[in-house]
mmCIF file of C-alpha atoms in Angstrom:
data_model
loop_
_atom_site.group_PDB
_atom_site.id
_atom_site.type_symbol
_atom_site.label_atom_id
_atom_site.label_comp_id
_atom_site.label_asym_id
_atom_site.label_seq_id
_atom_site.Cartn_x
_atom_site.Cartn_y
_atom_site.Cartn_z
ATOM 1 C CA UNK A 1282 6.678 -1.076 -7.863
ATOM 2 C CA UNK A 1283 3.789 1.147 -6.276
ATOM 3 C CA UNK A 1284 1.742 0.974 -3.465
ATOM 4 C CA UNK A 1285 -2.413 1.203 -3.278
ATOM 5 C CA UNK A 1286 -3.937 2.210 -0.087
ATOM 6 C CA UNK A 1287 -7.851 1.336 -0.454
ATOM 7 C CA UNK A 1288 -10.316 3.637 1.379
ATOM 8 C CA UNK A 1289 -7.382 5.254 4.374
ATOM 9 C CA UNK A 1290 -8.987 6.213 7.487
ATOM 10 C CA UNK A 1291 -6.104 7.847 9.270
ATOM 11 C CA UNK A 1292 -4.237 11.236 7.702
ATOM 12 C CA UNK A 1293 -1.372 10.541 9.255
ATOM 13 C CA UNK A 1294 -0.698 7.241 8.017
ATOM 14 C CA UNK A 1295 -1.189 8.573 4.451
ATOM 15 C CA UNK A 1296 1.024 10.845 5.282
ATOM 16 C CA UNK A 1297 3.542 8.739 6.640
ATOM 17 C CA UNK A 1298 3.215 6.400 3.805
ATOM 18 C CA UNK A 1299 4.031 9.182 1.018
ATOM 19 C CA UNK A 1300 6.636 10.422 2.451
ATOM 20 C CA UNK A 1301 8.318 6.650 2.701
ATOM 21 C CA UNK A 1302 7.251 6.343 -1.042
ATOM 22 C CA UNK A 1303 8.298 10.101 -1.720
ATOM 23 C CA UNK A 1304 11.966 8.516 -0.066
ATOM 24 C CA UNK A 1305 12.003 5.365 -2.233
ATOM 25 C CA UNK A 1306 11.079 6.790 -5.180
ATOM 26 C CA UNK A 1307 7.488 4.684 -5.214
ATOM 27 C CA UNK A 1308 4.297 5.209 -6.598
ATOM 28 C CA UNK A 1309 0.895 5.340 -4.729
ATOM 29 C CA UNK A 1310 -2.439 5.055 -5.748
ATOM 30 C CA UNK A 1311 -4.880 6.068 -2.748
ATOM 31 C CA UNK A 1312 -8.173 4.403 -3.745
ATOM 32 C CA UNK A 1313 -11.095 6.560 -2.470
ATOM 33 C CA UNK A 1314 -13.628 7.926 -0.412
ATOM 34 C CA UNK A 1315 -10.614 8.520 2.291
ATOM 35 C CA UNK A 1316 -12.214 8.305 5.835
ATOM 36 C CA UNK A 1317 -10.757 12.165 6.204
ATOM 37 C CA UNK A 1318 -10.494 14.801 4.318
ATOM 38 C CA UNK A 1319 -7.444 15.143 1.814
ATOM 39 C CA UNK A 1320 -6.352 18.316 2.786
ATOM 40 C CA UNK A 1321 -6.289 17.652 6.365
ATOM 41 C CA UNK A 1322 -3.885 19.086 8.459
ATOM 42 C CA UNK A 1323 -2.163 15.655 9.926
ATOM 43 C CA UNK A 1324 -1.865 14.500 6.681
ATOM 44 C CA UNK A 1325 0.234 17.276 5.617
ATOM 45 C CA UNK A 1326 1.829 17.400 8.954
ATOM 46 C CA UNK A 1327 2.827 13.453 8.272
ATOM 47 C CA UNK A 1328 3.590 13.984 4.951
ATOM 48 C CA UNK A 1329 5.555 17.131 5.556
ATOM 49 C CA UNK A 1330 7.405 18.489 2.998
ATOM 50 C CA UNK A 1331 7.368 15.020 1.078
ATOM 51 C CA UNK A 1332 4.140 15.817 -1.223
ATOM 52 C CA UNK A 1333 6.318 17.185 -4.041
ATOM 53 C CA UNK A 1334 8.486 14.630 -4.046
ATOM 54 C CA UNK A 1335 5.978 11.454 -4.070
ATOM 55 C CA UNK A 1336 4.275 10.286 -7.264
ATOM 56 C CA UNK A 1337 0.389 9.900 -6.293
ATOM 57 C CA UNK A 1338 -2.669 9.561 -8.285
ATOM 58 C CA UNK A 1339 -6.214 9.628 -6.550
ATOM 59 C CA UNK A 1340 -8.978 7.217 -7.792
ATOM 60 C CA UNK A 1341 -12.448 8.179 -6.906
ATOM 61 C CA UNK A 1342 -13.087 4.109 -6.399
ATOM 62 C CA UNK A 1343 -12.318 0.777 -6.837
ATOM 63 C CA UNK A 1344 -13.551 0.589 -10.293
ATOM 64 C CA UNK A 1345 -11.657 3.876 -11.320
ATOM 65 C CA UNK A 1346 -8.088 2.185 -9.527
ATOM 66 C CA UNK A 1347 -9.102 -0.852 -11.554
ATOM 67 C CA UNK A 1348 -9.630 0.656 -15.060
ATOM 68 C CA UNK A 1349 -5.877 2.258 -14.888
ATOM 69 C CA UNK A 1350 -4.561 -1.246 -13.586
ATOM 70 C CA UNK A 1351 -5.553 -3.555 -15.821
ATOM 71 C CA UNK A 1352 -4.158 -1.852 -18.920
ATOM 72 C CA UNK A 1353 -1.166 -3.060 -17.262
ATOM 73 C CA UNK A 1354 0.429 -6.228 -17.043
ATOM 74 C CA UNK A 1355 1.142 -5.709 -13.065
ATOM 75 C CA UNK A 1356 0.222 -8.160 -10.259
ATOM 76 C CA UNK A 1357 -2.077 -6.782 -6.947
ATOM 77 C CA UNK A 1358 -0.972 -8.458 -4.071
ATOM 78 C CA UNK A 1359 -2.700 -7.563 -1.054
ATOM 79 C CA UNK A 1360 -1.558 -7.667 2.074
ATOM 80 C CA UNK A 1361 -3.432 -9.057 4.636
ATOM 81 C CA UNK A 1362 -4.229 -10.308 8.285
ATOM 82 C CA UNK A 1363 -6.387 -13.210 6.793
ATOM 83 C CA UNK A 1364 -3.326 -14.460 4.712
ATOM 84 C CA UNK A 1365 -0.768 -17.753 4.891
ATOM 85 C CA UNK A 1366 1.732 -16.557 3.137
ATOM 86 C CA UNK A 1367 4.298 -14.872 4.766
ATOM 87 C CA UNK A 1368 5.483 -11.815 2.874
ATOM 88 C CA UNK A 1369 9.397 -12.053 3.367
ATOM 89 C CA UNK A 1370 8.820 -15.640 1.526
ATOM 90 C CA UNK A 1371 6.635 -14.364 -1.227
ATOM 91 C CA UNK A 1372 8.858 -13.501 -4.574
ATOM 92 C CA UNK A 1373 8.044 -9.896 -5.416
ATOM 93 C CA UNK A 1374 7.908 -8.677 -8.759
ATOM 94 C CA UNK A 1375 9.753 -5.104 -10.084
ATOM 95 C CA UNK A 1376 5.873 -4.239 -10.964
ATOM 96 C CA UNK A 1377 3.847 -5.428 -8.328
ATOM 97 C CA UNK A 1378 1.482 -3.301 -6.693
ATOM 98 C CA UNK A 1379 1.275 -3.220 -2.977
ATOM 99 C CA UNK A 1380 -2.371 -2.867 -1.744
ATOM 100 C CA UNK A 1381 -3.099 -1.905 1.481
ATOM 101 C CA UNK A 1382 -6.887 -2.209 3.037
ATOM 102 C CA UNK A 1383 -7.900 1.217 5.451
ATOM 103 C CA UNK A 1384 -7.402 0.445 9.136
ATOM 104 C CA UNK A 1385 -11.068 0.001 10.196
ATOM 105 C CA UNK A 1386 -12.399 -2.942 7.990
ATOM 106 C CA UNK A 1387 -9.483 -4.168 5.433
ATOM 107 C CA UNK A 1388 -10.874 -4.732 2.111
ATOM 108 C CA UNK A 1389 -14.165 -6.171 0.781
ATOM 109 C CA UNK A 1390 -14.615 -9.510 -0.733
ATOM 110 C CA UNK A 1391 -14.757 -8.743 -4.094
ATOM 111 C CA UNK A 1392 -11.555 -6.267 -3.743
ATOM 112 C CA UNK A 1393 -9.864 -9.632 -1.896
ATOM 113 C CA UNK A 1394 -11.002 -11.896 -4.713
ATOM 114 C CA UNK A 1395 -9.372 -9.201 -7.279
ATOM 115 C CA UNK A 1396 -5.855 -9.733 -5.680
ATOM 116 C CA UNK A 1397 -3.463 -11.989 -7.804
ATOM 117 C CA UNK A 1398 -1.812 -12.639 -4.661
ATOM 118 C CA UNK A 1399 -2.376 -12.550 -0.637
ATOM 119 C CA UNK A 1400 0.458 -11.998 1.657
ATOM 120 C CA UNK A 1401 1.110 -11.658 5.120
ATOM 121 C CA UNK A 1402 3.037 -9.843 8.314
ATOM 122 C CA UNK A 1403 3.737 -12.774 10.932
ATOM 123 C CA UNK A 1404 3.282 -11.881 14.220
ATOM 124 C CA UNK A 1405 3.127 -13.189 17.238
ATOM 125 C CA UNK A 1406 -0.252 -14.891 18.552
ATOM 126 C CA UNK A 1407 -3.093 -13.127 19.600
ATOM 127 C CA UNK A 1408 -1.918 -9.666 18.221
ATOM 128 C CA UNK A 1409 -4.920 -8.426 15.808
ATOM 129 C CA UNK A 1410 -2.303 -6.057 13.439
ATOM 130 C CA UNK A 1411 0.016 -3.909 13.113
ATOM 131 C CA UNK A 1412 0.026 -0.259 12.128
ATOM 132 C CA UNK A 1413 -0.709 0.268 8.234
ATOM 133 C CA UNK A 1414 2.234 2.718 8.032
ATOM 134 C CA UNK A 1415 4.250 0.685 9.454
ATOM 135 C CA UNK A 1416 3.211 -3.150 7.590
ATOM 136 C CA UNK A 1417 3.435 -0.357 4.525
ATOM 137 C CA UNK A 1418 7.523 0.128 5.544
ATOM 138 C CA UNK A 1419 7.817 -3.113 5.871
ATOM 139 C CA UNK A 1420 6.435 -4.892 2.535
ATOM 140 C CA UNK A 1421 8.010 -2.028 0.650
ATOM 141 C CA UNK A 1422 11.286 -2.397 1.540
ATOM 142 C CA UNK A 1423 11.607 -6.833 1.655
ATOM 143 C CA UNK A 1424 10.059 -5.666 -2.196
ATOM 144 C CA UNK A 1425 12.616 -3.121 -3.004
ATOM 145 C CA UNK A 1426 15.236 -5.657 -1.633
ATOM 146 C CA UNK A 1427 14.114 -8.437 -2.839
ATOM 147 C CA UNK A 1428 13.984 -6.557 -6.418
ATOM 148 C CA UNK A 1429 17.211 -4.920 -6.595
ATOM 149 C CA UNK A 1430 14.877 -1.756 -6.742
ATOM 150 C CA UNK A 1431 16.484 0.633 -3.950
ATOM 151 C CA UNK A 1432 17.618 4.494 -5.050
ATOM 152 C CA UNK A 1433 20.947 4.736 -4.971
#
């Protein structure tokens, strides 16, 4: 299991988001240009003192992210508002990759059309989305459930 963040905008929900991965013992890949820059000082402050316990490899683009991923026999399912398919319904895999669009504008088309699979948060009408560190939480953990994949 891992978890891709394409293009982050906010530090701090990098930050948060390692540090839940440095917890569960989960890869990320953070898909660049980052709307901030790396070293920032709410990343680190989010992150705390997380960063040497989370696995994370940076990937100067899409293209870069996609050259390491499809040597591999893993599925991309993206989460997203535009979905159907509720992710506490969706059958996760023990090698699925978790991708995560930045806050501002999601993911592009051709990222979208990449995706083996499209899932989504529920919520209630009218409500545009929910924080990325938060969806992040909770897609990771209905996966690690779901996939017998918590640490012990």
């Amino acid at each position: 299991m891992r978890v891709a963040l394409y293009q982050p905008d906010i530090a701090g929900n990098l930050g948060t988001i390692l540090r839940t991965c440095a917890c569960f013992n989960v890869a990320v890949d953070i898909i660049e240009p980052c709307g901030f820059p790396f070293s920032d000082r709410s990343l680190k402050r989010a992150g705390m003192d997380y960063f040497d316990h989370v696995d994370f490899t940076r990937h100067a683009d899409w293209n870069a992210f996609l050259a390491k991923v499809d040597s591999q026999s893993a599925r991309i399912v993206l989460l997203t508002s535009k979905a159907e398919q509720a992710y506490h319904r969706f059958d996760f895999h023990p090698d699925d990759i978790l991708l995560f669009g930045s806050e501002s504008a999601g993911v592009p088309s051709n990222v979208r059309d990449r995706a083996d699979d499209r899932i989504t948060i529920k919520m209630k009408n009218g409500m545009r989305s929910l924080n990325l560190a938060v969806s992040a939480g909770m897609a990771l953990g209905e996966a690690l459930r779901q996939t017998g994949q918590f640490s012990q």
